[in-house]
Amino acid sequence: MKQGILDGIRVIDFTKAIAGPLCGSYLADMGAEVIKVEGPKGDPSRMGKPGVGAFAAYFTNVNRGKKSIALDLKTPEGKALFTELVKTADVLLENNRPGVMDRLGFGVEACKKLNPNMIYASVSGFGQTGPYAMRPAYDLAAQAMGGTMYITGTADTIPLNHGAPTADVMTALNSTIAILASLFAREKTGIAQRVETSLLEAVVGSLLAQTPLYLLDGEIPMRDGSKFLNACPYEAYKASDGYFVFAGMGTWKLFCEEIINRPDLVEDERFVKPADRMKHRPELREIIEVWAADKTVAEIVDANAAKFPCAPVNNFEQVCNDPHIRDAREMFIDVPLADGNTMTITNNPIKMSDFRCRPLSGPSFAGGDNDAIFTELGFDADTLKDYRERGIIL
């Protein structure tokens, strides 16, 4: 397999938390040289459990494959170091609140003067403009304001957030797409543009099935467990040893005759049309769970998954040891760490036939690449030693 498709692209990753760093890691997986910029004491999220050796698992998963510089951007010397780095970059990725980069002297206009060819990518909670732009945000706030929490859970529960940080991950993916498209556009037009993504807009943009209910019909979608508002059977059902899902749309005859062995239901007036099945969802659920009561999840899935959409509701032991996920699709891989240890992390979900798109290593130590990068930029060893002794770099 060839080297990464982004070989030769230099990315300055001035981000923290999840969305920004994960975007940077996706770019590193594709071969970009991603330089993580940390404060003079390093990124606080380097600490934490669980971990391996000197590296926390959370930090490693979202900062894999990156180099690291650590410097004090509030000092003139730190600004001078960062200025020279900006001049060499193809992309600057940042996720500070609007205005922070301007106050540091590295807003869009200042950076464009230093490097007109650099794409400037901003990740934020609520966007760069609008009434909420200056609010701090994390995944939970975006899920709440964007609408996903309102429809997650059941009618008798409080609103629930997704178990995964979906706003962060979707924003990371959106940011990666925007940066890749901008690099492509730069090749075609010579224009290096400013792009921005936000957690809130990632959430709102994901509700493609629910939002039209309100926009077109004035109906407010409600929490309804694992059910899908436009299909049935389409939810989680109980077997003898756990839960599984059926996700059938437009396959009612096959479902009755070949899956649950109830051909009598094909013409049952309660279930003939999709709207009828949704109206009588509790009755259909009872029929399915009576059928499933003496069967294991594995028996149901193994017998039916090839001809009808169904799957087990897996716990994390099952996910991490599933031969399709773990082995065939290689979603968990071992990477070497800078301290000599090895950590198993989540692999990149994108697969390419001819170019590498996967992590090759964990992150560097905080500031571990200061000397190599700043020497390349023209700073001599004595200057770097002085800066280190004065706490300007780590």
JSON list of N, CA and C in Angstrom, two decimals, residues 81 370-390 393-394:
[
{"chain": "A", "resi": 81, "resn": "LEU", "atom": "N", "xyz": [7.99, 32.01, 17.28]},
{"chain": "A", "resi": 81, "resn": "LEU", "atom": "CA", "xyz": [8.09, 30.61, 16.91]},
{"chain": "A", "resi": 81, "resn": "LEU", "atom": "C", "xyz": [6.87, 30.18, 16.10]},
{"chain": "A", "resi": 370, "resn": "ASN", "atom": "N", "xyz": [9.76, 19.80, 19.63]},
{"chain": "A", "resi": 370, "resn": "ASN", "atom": "CA", "xyz": [10.17, 21.21, 19.64]},
{"chain": "A", "resi": 370, "resn": "ASN", "atom": "C", "xyz": [11.49, 21.43, 18.91]},
{"chain": "A", "resi": 371, "resn": "ASP", "atom": "N", "xyz": [12.51, 20.69, 19.31]},
{"chain": "A", "resi": 371, "resn": "ASP", "atom": "CA", "xyz": [13.84, 20.93, 18.75]},
{"chain": "A", "resi": 371, "resn": "ASP", "atom": "C", "xyz": [13.86, 20.67, 17.24]},
{"chain": "A", "resi": 372, "resn": "ALA", "atom": "N", "xyz": [13.28, 19.54, 16.82]},
{"chain": "A", "resi": 372, "resn": "ALA", "atom": "CA", "xyz": [13.34, 19.18, 15.39]},
{"chain": "A", "resi": 372, "resn": "ALA", "atom": "C", "xyz": [12.59, 20.20, 14.54]},
{"chain": "A", "resi": 373, "resn": "ILE", "atom": "N", "xyz": [11.40, 20.61, 14.97]},
{"chain": "A", "resi": 373, "resn": "ILE", "atom": "CA", "xyz": [10.59, 21.51, 14.16]},
{"chain": "A", "resi": 373, "resn": "ILE", "atom": "C", "xyz": [11.14, 22.92, 14.17]},
{"chain": "A", "resi": 374, "resn": "PHE", "atom": "N", "xyz": [11.53, 23.41, 15.35]},
{"chain": "A", "resi": 374, "resn": "PHE", "atom": "CA", "xyz": [12.00, 24.79, 15.41]},
{"chain": "A", "resi": 374, "resn": "PHE", "atom": "C", "xyz": [13.39, 24.94, 14.79]},
{"chain": "A", "resi": 375, "resn": "THR", "atom": "N", "xyz": [14.19, 23.87, 14.84]},
{"chain": "A", "resi": 375, "resn": "THR", "atom": "CA", "xyz": [15.48, 23.91, 14.14]},
{"chain": "A", "resi": 375, "resn": "THR", "atom": "C", "xyz": [15.25, 23.98, 12.64]},
{"chain": "A", "resi": 376, "resn": "GLU", "atom": "N", "xyz": [14.29, 23.20, 12.16]},
{"chain": "A", "resi": 376, "resn": "GLU", "atom": "CA", "xyz": [13.93, 23.26, 10.74]},
{"chain": "A", "resi": 376, "resn": "GLU", "atom": "C", "xyz": [13.48, 24.66, 10.33]},
{"chain": "A", "resi": 377, "resn": "LEU", "atom": "N", "xyz": [12.83, 25.37, 11.26]},
{"chain": "A", "resi": 377, "resn": "LEU", "atom": "CA", "xyz": [12.32, 26.71, 10.96]},
{"chain": "A", "resi": 377, "resn": "LEU", "atom": "C", "xyz": [13.39, 27.79, 11.10]},
{"chain": "A", "resi": 378, "resn": "GLY", "atom": "N", "xyz": [14.61, 27.39, 11.50]},
{"chain": "A", "resi": 378, "resn": "GLY", "atom": "CA", "xyz": [15.71, 28.35, 11.51]},
{"chain": "A", "resi": 378, "resn": "GLY", "atom": "C", "xyz": [16.16, 28.83, 12.87]},
{"chain": "A", "resi": 379, "resn": "PHE", "atom": "N", "xyz": [15.63, 28.27, 13.96]},
{"chain": "A", "resi": 379, "resn": "PHE", "atom": "CA", "xyz": [16.04, 28.67, 15.31]},
{"chain": "A", "resi": 379, "resn": "PHE", "atom": "C", "xyz": [17.20, 27.79, 15.75]},
{"chain": "A", "resi": 380, "resn": "ASP", "atom": "N", "xyz": [18.25, 28.43, 16.27]},
{"chain": "A", "resi": 380, "resn": "ASP", "atom": "CA", "xyz": [19.44, 27.65, 16.63]},
{"chain": "A", "resi": 380, "resn": "ASP", "atom": "C", "xyz": [19.31, 27.04, 18.01]},
{"chain": "A", "resi": 381, "resn": "ALA", "atom": "N", "xyz": [20.22, 26.12, 18.31]},
{"chain": "A", "resi": 381, "resn": "ALA", "atom": "CA", "xyz": [20.16, 25.35, 19.54]},
{"chain": "A", "resi": 381, "resn": "ALA", "atom": "C", "xyz": [20.27, 26.24, 20.78]},
{"chain": "A", "resi": 382, "resn": "ASP", "atom": "N", "xyz": [21.12, 27.25, 20.73]},
{"chain": "A", "resi": 382, "resn": "ASP", "atom": "CA", "xyz": [21.28, 28.13, 21.89]},
{"chain": "A", "resi": 382, "resn": "ASP", "atom": "C", "xyz": [20.00, 28.90, 22.19]},
{"chain": "A", "resi": 383, "resn": "THR", "atom": "N", "xyz": [19.32, 29.36, 21.13]},
{"chain": "A", "resi": 383, "resn": "THR", "atom": "CA", "xyz": [18.06, 30.09, 21.32]},
{"chain": "A", "resi": 383, "resn": "THR", "atom": "C", "xyz": [17.02, 29.18, 21.94]},
{"chain": "A", "resi": 384, "resn": "LEU", "atom": "N", "xyz": [16.92, 27.96, 21.43]},
{"chain": "A", "resi": 384, "resn": "LEU", "atom": "CA", "xyz": [15.93, 27.01, 21.96]},
{"chain": "A", "resi": 384, "resn": "LEU", "atom": "C", "xyz": [16.25, 26.64, 23.41]},
{"chain": "A", "resi": 385, "resn": "LYS", "atom": "N", "xyz": [17.52, 26.50, 23.73]},
{"chain": "A", "resi": 385, "resn": "LYS", "atom": "CA", "xyz": [17.91, 26.21, 25.10]},
{"chain": "A", "resi": 385, "resn": "LYS", "atom": "C", "xyz": [17.50, 27.35, 26.02]},
{"chain": "A", "resi": 386, "resn": "ASP", "atom": "N", "xyz": [17.73, 28.58, 25.58]},
{"chain": "A", "resi": 386, "resn": "ASP", "atom": "CA", "xyz": [17.34, 29.75, 26.36]},
{"chain": "A", "resi": 386, "resn": "ASP", "atom": "C", "xyz": [15.83, 29.80, 26.55]},
{"chain": "A", "resi": 387, "resn": "TYR", "atom": "N", "xyz": [15.09, 29.55, 25.48]},
{"chain": "A", "resi": 387, "resn": "TYR", "atom": "CA", "xyz": [13.62, 29.56, 25.58]},
{"chain": "A", "resi": 387, "resn": "TYR", "atom": "C", "xyz": [13.12, 28.48, 26.55]},
{"chain": "A", "resi": 388, "resn": "ARG", "atom": "N", "xyz": [13.78, 27.34, 26.52]},
{"chain": "A", "resi": 388, "resn": "ARG", "atom": "CA", "xyz": [13.36, 26.25, 27.41]},
{"chain": "A", "resi": 388, "resn": "ARG", "atom": "C", "xyz": [13.64, 26.62, 28.86]},
{"chain": "A", "resi": 389, "resn": "GLU", "atom": "N", "xyz": [14.78, 27.19, 29.11]},
{"chain": "A", "resi": 389, "resn": "GLU", "atom": "CA", "xyz": [15.12, 27.57, 30.49]},
{"chain": "A", "resi": 389, "resn": "GLU", "atom": "C", "xyz": [14.20, 28.65, 31.02]},
{"chain": "A", "resi": 390, "resn": "ARG", "atom": "N", "xyz": [13.66, 29.49, 30.13]},
{"chain": "A", "resi": 390, "resn": "ARG", "atom": "CA", "xyz": [12.77, 30.56, 30.52]},
{"chain": "A", "resi": 390, "resn": "ARG", "atom": "C", "xyz": [11.28, 30.16, 30.51]},
{"chain": "A", "resi": 393, "resn": "ILE", "atom": "N", "xyz": [9.22, 27.43, 25.92]},
{"chain": "A", "resi": 393, "resn": "ILE", "atom": "CA", "xyz": [8.91, 26.14, 25.33]},
{"chain": "A", "resi": 393, "resn": "ILE", "atom": "C", "xyz": [9.15, 25.05, 26.35]},
{"chain": "A", "resi": 394, "resn": "LEU", "atom": "N", "xyz": [8.59, 23.92, 26.13]},
{"chain": "A", "resi": 394, "resn": "LEU", "atom": "CA", "xyz": [8.74, 22.80, 27.07]},
{"chain": "A", "resi": 394, "resn": "LEU", "atom": "C", "xyz": [10.01, 22.03, 26.77]}
]
